[in-house]
């Protein structure tokens, strides 16, 4: 049967007059209904592990905007927690984790196959969504890329330059490489179960890929993504995979071919015309409007939406932001963007 879902058609290489659209962090604090459901759950992590409510917040932006894709509501830091790390969120600041700084700390973590009991509520969220989503909406499962997840596990928090992770990889490469291997293998098991539960596409978020250069980028951003995609595609033939090596710059070129990804998501530090000429030549790209425009709106939002649509119009494209929509975004601006895109 010919594929009818708009997002899957772009992932298969089709060029569409109106590209499919969804937004990173589309379920989030800019939506009053999200804030209400989060309050009902108690806090962010309780929301992630409450399958009914996590499915509810995933569906909220679909109901409000009719996006072409829904992304599972969860977080990339659930995997470290499933592996035995402590995880909590400091209000107004962000995530905090117990740190891994040496072989002793690493040895205390669980194995790649020990995560599923902890993750059972996440898989249940996926099952609920695959029943409840409209038939035209694609369900995206996701995980963090090993490098990005490792940066949080090593530092115990988000860091502007990922210095603690760079320090460990240069000073104790054996421990660092063993952590990367555990995360790569654990991510394969985690994503594979999401697919078994009903995720139709998977996305790998490498938010801090841009701080890896040259050989380190190849070894710690490209290779793990390639390994995860190859194993998932061998277990689930035909599974479309998206990669997001954020701020990879020139290293976006050839990334899809080298990793086997069906689509590369582009951040907004990259010019859309450059990405069309250099990255989209290999297949579908996703992106890449500046999330700030969802705050400021106006004619600039309309013009930018049309400019990006046009820049990517000669190849397969999924319209999205270059990073997540922010809590101060105006929900009305999403309608403005959709009107400019869909006409
Ligand atoms: O709607 C969606 O996009 C799906 C759910 C999703 C969340 N986080 C929910 C979330 C996804 C795909 C993520 C990915 C994620 N999480 C990334 C990679 C993408 C990126 O943004 O670069 C990273 C680095 C994280 C880790 C993380 N989670 C941080 C650093 C923070 C704190 C910063 C912040 O935005 O508050 C979170 C919290 C988080 N994850 C929220 C949401 C909706 C906000 C939590 C809240 O409601 O208070």
XYZ file of C-alpha atoms and ligand atoms in Angstrom:
391
model
C 0.000 0.000 0.000
C 1.319 3.463 -0.873
C 2.348 5.452 2.191
C -0.283 8.029 3.129
C 1.253 9.668 6.203
C 2.843 12.946 5.175
C 5.866 12.641 7.451
C 6.674 9.106 6.306
C 6.427 10.211 2.681
C 9.122 12.847 3.190
C 11.276 10.314 5.014
C 10.904 8.020 2.000
C 12.289 10.810 -0.187
C 9.136 12.367 -1.610
C 9.161 16.093 -2.401
C 5.869 17.666 -1.267
C 4.477 21.113 -2.117
C 3.592 21.591 1.541
C 6.108 19.830 3.770
C 5.001 17.916 6.877
C 5.522 19.872 10.093
C 6.021 19.299 13.817
C 8.033 21.155 16.466
C 10.752 20.009 18.826
C 9.390 20.278 22.407
C 5.898 20.773 20.994
C 4.508 19.372 24.254
C 5.758 21.889 26.772
C 5.453 24.830 29.073
C 4.313 27.361 26.422
C 0.966 25.491 26.417
C -1.416 26.174 29.343
C -2.903 22.668 28.995
C 0.605 21.174 29.432
C 1.168 23.211 32.607
C -2.185 22.004 33.976
C -1.397 18.320 33.282
C 2.093 18.676 34.720
C 0.586 20.132 37.905
C -1.789 17.171 38.043
C 1.164 14.770 37.732
C 3.101 16.647 40.446
C 6.396 17.292 38.675
C 8.158 16.706 35.367
C 9.573 13.234 36.102
C 6.269 12.007 37.566
C 4.672 13.171 34.322
C 7.216 11.213 32.261
C 6.419 7.991 34.181
C 2.627 8.455 34.251
C 1.662 6.738 30.985
C -1.876 8.159 30.782
C -0.769 11.736 31.478
C 2.361 11.492 29.305
C 0.137 10.326 26.437
C -2.247 13.192 27.199
C 0.488 15.875 26.925
C 1.785 14.235 23.729
C -1.706 14.546 22.229
C -2.327 18.160 23.336
C -0.332 19.878 20.556
C -1.789 17.448 17.989
C -5.321 18.462 18.975
C -4.477 22.152 19.051
C -2.430 22.364 15.824
C -2.866 19.161 13.803
C 0.884 18.558 13.455
C 1.945 15.741 11.126
C 3.932 14.015 13.880
C 3.682 13.436 17.604
C 6.820 12.829 19.634
C 6.652 10.547 22.648
C 6.676 12.583 25.861
C 9.705 11.477 27.873
C 13.281 12.726 28.335
C 16.737 11.706 27.171
C 17.839 11.493 30.833
C 15.464 8.644 31.693
C 18.062 6.198 30.310
C 20.773 7.133 32.859
C 18.132 6.794 35.566
C 17.142 3.350 34.254
C 20.843 2.425 34.385
C 20.935 3.357 38.069
C 21.988 7.021 38.158
C 20.098 9.402 40.448
C 18.139 12.031 38.507
C 16.170 15.062 39.625
C 15.210 18.451 38.202
C 15.999 21.681 40.023
C 13.143 24.103 39.408
C 14.194 26.894 37.093
C 17.653 25.379 36.593
C 17.485 21.996 34.903
C 18.570 18.409 35.400
C 20.876 17.085 38.117
C 22.390 13.582 38.163
C 24.774 11.600 40.311
C 28.112 11.737 38.467
C 30.236 9.098 36.747
C 33.882 10.144 36.932
C 35.811 6.872 37.101
C 35.754 3.103 36.529
C 34.322 2.527 40.016
C 31.304 4.716 39.290
C 30.779 3.059 35.943
C 30.898 -0.428 37.496
C 27.924 0.447 39.719
C 25.634 0.994 36.718
C 23.257 -1.691 35.517
C 23.561 -3.541 32.202
C 21.920 -2.696 28.890
C 19.212 -5.332 29.341
C 18.286 -4.257 32.881
C 16.442 -1.079 31.889
C 13.071 -2.390 30.746
C 11.287 -2.681 34.088
C 12.139 0.962 34.804
C 11.093 1.991 31.286
C 7.836 -0.003 31.275
C 5.682 3.151 31.756
C 7.384 4.781 28.736
C 6.609 1.768 26.541
C 3.031 1.894 27.818
C 2.829 5.594 26.790
C 3.855 4.541 23.279
C 1.172 1.832 23.185
C -1.535 4.283 24.293
C -0.409 6.784 21.660
C -0.379 4.280 18.849
C -4.045 3.571 19.646
C -5.142 7.162 20.177
C -3.315 9.243 17.580
C -5.213 10.298 14.445
C -4.473 7.948 11.538
C -2.562 10.649 9.614
C -0.167 11.446 12.505
C 3.225 9.716 12.697
C 4.504 8.649 16.129
C 8.173 9.435 16.773
C 10.103 7.604 19.484
C 13.435 9.019 20.642
C 16.542 8.786 22.763
C 19.570 10.930 23.428
C 22.752 10.120 21.533
C 25.424 8.474 23.695
C 27.735 11.524 23.673
C 25.026 13.959 24.785
C 23.725 11.617 27.492
C 27.318 10.969 28.649
C 27.947 14.725 29.028
C 25.111 14.928 31.581
C 26.162 11.722 33.378
C 29.763 12.845 33.736
C 29.077 16.446 34.805
C 25.889 15.700 36.726
C 24.185 18.604 34.972
C 24.100 20.600 31.764
C 27.361 22.421 31.036
C 28.027 25.240 28.555
C 31.137 23.607 27.044
C 30.838 19.930 28.142
C 34.279 20.306 29.729
C 33.951 17.453 32.275
C 33.093 14.968 29.493
C 35.981 16.191 27.318
C 38.293 15.886 30.331
C 37.250 12.269 30.998
C 37.574 11.247 27.350
C 41.121 12.581 27.170
C 42.315 11.603 30.668
C 40.605 8.217 31.159
C 39.676 7.031 27.717
C 39.000 3.438 28.818
C 36.292 4.507 31.269
C 34.849 7.009 28.831
C 34.739 4.473 25.987
C 33.122 1.865 28.256
C 30.434 4.391 29.244
C 29.851 5.227 25.566
C 29.516 1.510 24.742
C 27.020 0.947 27.556
C 24.959 3.940 26.406
C 25.099 2.832 22.768
C 23.931 -0.687 23.640
C 21.314 0.552 26.129
C 19.944 3.014 23.572
C 19.542 0.223 21.023
C 17.523 -1.871 23.526
C 15.464 1.144 24.640
C 14.604 2.305 21.119
C 13.935 -1.219 19.920
C 11.295 -1.628 22.649
C 9.742 1.720 21.676
C 9.424 0.427 18.120
C 7.884 -2.846 19.325
C 5.379 -0.754 21.308
C 4.378 1.242 18.216
C 6.884 4.036 17.483
C 6.985 4.418 13.680
C 10.128 6.557 13.410
C 12.989 7.092 15.830
C 15.017 10.242 16.427
C 18.445 10.421 18.071
C 19.146 13.762 19.802
C 22.846 14.703 19.912
C 22.375 18.178 21.351
C 26.062 18.633 22.187
C 27.553 17.079 19.012
C 28.856 20.522 18.033
C 31.521 20.453 20.750
C 33.159 17.411 19.130
C 35.597 18.243 16.330
C 37.416 16.197 13.676
C 38.266 12.648 14.728
C 36.404 13.018 18.034
C 33.226 13.881 16.121
C 33.632 10.758 13.987
C 34.343 8.525 16.960
C 31.793 9.832 19.471
C 28.973 11.400 17.407
C 28.979 9.683 14.008
C 30.005 6.122 14.923
C 27.546 5.560 17.823
C 24.658 6.954 15.754
C 25.671 4.678 12.866
C 25.810 1.650 15.149
C 22.410 2.380 16.721
C 20.753 2.896 13.329
C 22.318 -0.215 11.771
C 21.204 -2.465 14.635
C 17.677 -0.975 14.758
C 17.246 -1.354 11.002
C 18.416 -4.949 11.148
C 15.876 -5.715 13.909
C 13.110 -3.600 12.340
C 13.575 -3.583 8.541
C 12.455 -0.334 6.919
C 12.385 1.658 10.192
C 12.951 5.349 9.315
C 15.610 6.967 11.519
C 16.335 10.658 12.125
C 19.565 12.065 13.520
C 20.112 15.486 15.091
C 23.823 16.231 15.510
C 23.109 19.771 16.734
C 25.600 22.487 15.758
C 27.610 20.031 13.657
C 28.246 22.813 11.092
C 30.353 21.513 8.198
C 30.096 18.049 9.746
C 26.430 17.881 8.693
C 27.749 17.216 5.178
C 27.586 13.486 4.472
C 26.261 12.670 7.969
C 23.117 10.929 6.662
C 25.070 8.751 4.241
C 27.731 7.880 6.807
C 25.232 6.944 9.560
C 22.406 5.464 7.491
C 19.969 8.099 8.782
C 16.919 8.751 6.583
C 16.784 12.373 7.710
C 19.148 14.833 9.347
C 17.711 17.590 11.534
C 19.478 20.919 11.097
C 19.840 23.555 13.807
C 19.289 27.249 13.134
C 22.956 28.270 13.216
C 23.101 26.884 9.660
C 21.811 28.805 6.625
C 18.889 27.004 4.947
C 20.232 27.599 1.405
C 23.608 26.165 2.434
C 21.923 23.124 4.001
C 19.790 22.595 0.884
C 22.871 22.643 -1.350
C 25.147 20.605 0.904
C 23.034 18.333 3.112
C 19.673 17.889 1.370
C 21.491 16.539 -1.711
C 21.714 13.258 0.254
C 18.027 13.105 1.222
C 15.445 14.393 3.650
C 16.316 17.235 6.015
C 14.359 18.637 8.932
C 14.437 22.188 10.215
C 15.479 24.829 10.778
C 13.666 27.986 11.876
C 14.952 30.000 14.810
C 12.761 29.190 17.876
C 12.919 32.887 18.874
C 10.472 33.686 16.078
C 7.812 31.759 17.997
C 8.260 34.374 20.722
C 8.491 37.493 18.564
C 6.057 36.506 15.798
C 4.804 39.136 13.326
C 5.726 39.536 9.678
C 9.239 38.211 10.302
C 7.782 34.839 11.387
C 5.671 34.669 8.224
C 8.578 35.670 5.982
C 11.016 33.237 7.607
C 8.545 30.333 7.398
C 8.126 30.968 3.667
C 11.853 31.492 3.106
C 12.780 28.192 4.764
C 9.991 26.317 2.966
C 11.276 27.703 -0.355
C 14.951 27.049 0.422
C 14.189 23.339 0.984
C 11.519 23.004 -1.737
C 13.710 21.102 -4.222
C 14.163 18.076 -1.990
C 12.415 16.116 0.759
C 11.849 18.351 3.800
C 10.173 18.235 7.208
C 9.492 21.710 8.557
C 10.623 22.206 12.172
C 12.539 24.580 14.399
C 16.319 24.442 14.776
C 15.859 23.606 18.479
C 12.991 23.250 20.943
C 10.161 25.765 21.226
C 10.737 27.798 24.400
C 8.399 28.356 27.381
C 7.975 32.046 26.474
C 6.663 31.233 22.955
C 3.183 32.541 22.135
C 0.870 29.606 21.255
C -0.845 31.886 18.698
C 2.423 32.206 16.755
C 2.309 28.485 15.989
C -0.977 29.112 14.146
C 0.653 32.021 12.292
C 3.540 29.748 11.201
C 1.154 26.956 10.121
C -0.935 29.401 8.082
C 2.207 30.729 6.354
C 3.377 27.172 5.646
C 0.130 25.487 4.619
C -1.697 28.506 3.172
O 7.822 17.447 23.054
C 8.932 16.874 22.932
O 9.858 17.331 22.242
C 9.102 15.508 23.548
C 9.689 15.414 24.841
C 11.144 15.819 25.077
C 11.548 16.469 26.279
N 12.909 16.535 26.287
C 10.638 16.934 27.334
C 11.126 17.928 28.314
C 12.294 15.577 24.336
C 12.438 14.970 22.953
C 13.404 16.015 25.118
C 14.801 15.874 24.703
C 15.873 16.406 25.569
N 15.914 16.444 26.940
C 17.108 16.880 25.080
C 17.538 16.900 23.640
C 16.938 18.013 22.856
C 17.444 19.388 23.236
O 16.607 20.154 23.739
O 18.611 19.694 22.982
C 17.878 17.280 26.192
C 19.259 17.874 26.158
C 17.115 16.988 27.354
C 17.512 17.160 28.785
C 16.670 18.136 29.489
N 15.339 17.925 29.810
C 17.029 19.412 29.952
C 18.393 20.042 29.773
C 15.901 19.963 30.543
C 15.832 21.271 31.294
C 15.747 22.443 30.400
C 14.325 22.795 30.151
O 13.952 22.979 28.965
O 13.584 22.909 31.129
C 14.841 19.031 30.407
C 13.444 19.199 30.861
C 12.345 18.926 29.884
N 12.317 17.900 28.991
C 11.128 19.658 29.790
C 10.353 19.024 28.811
C 8.954 19.379 28.372
C 10.730 20.829 30.655
C 10.348 20.266 31.974
C 9.228 20.978 32.672
O 8.063 20.775 32.301
O 9.583 21.685 33.613
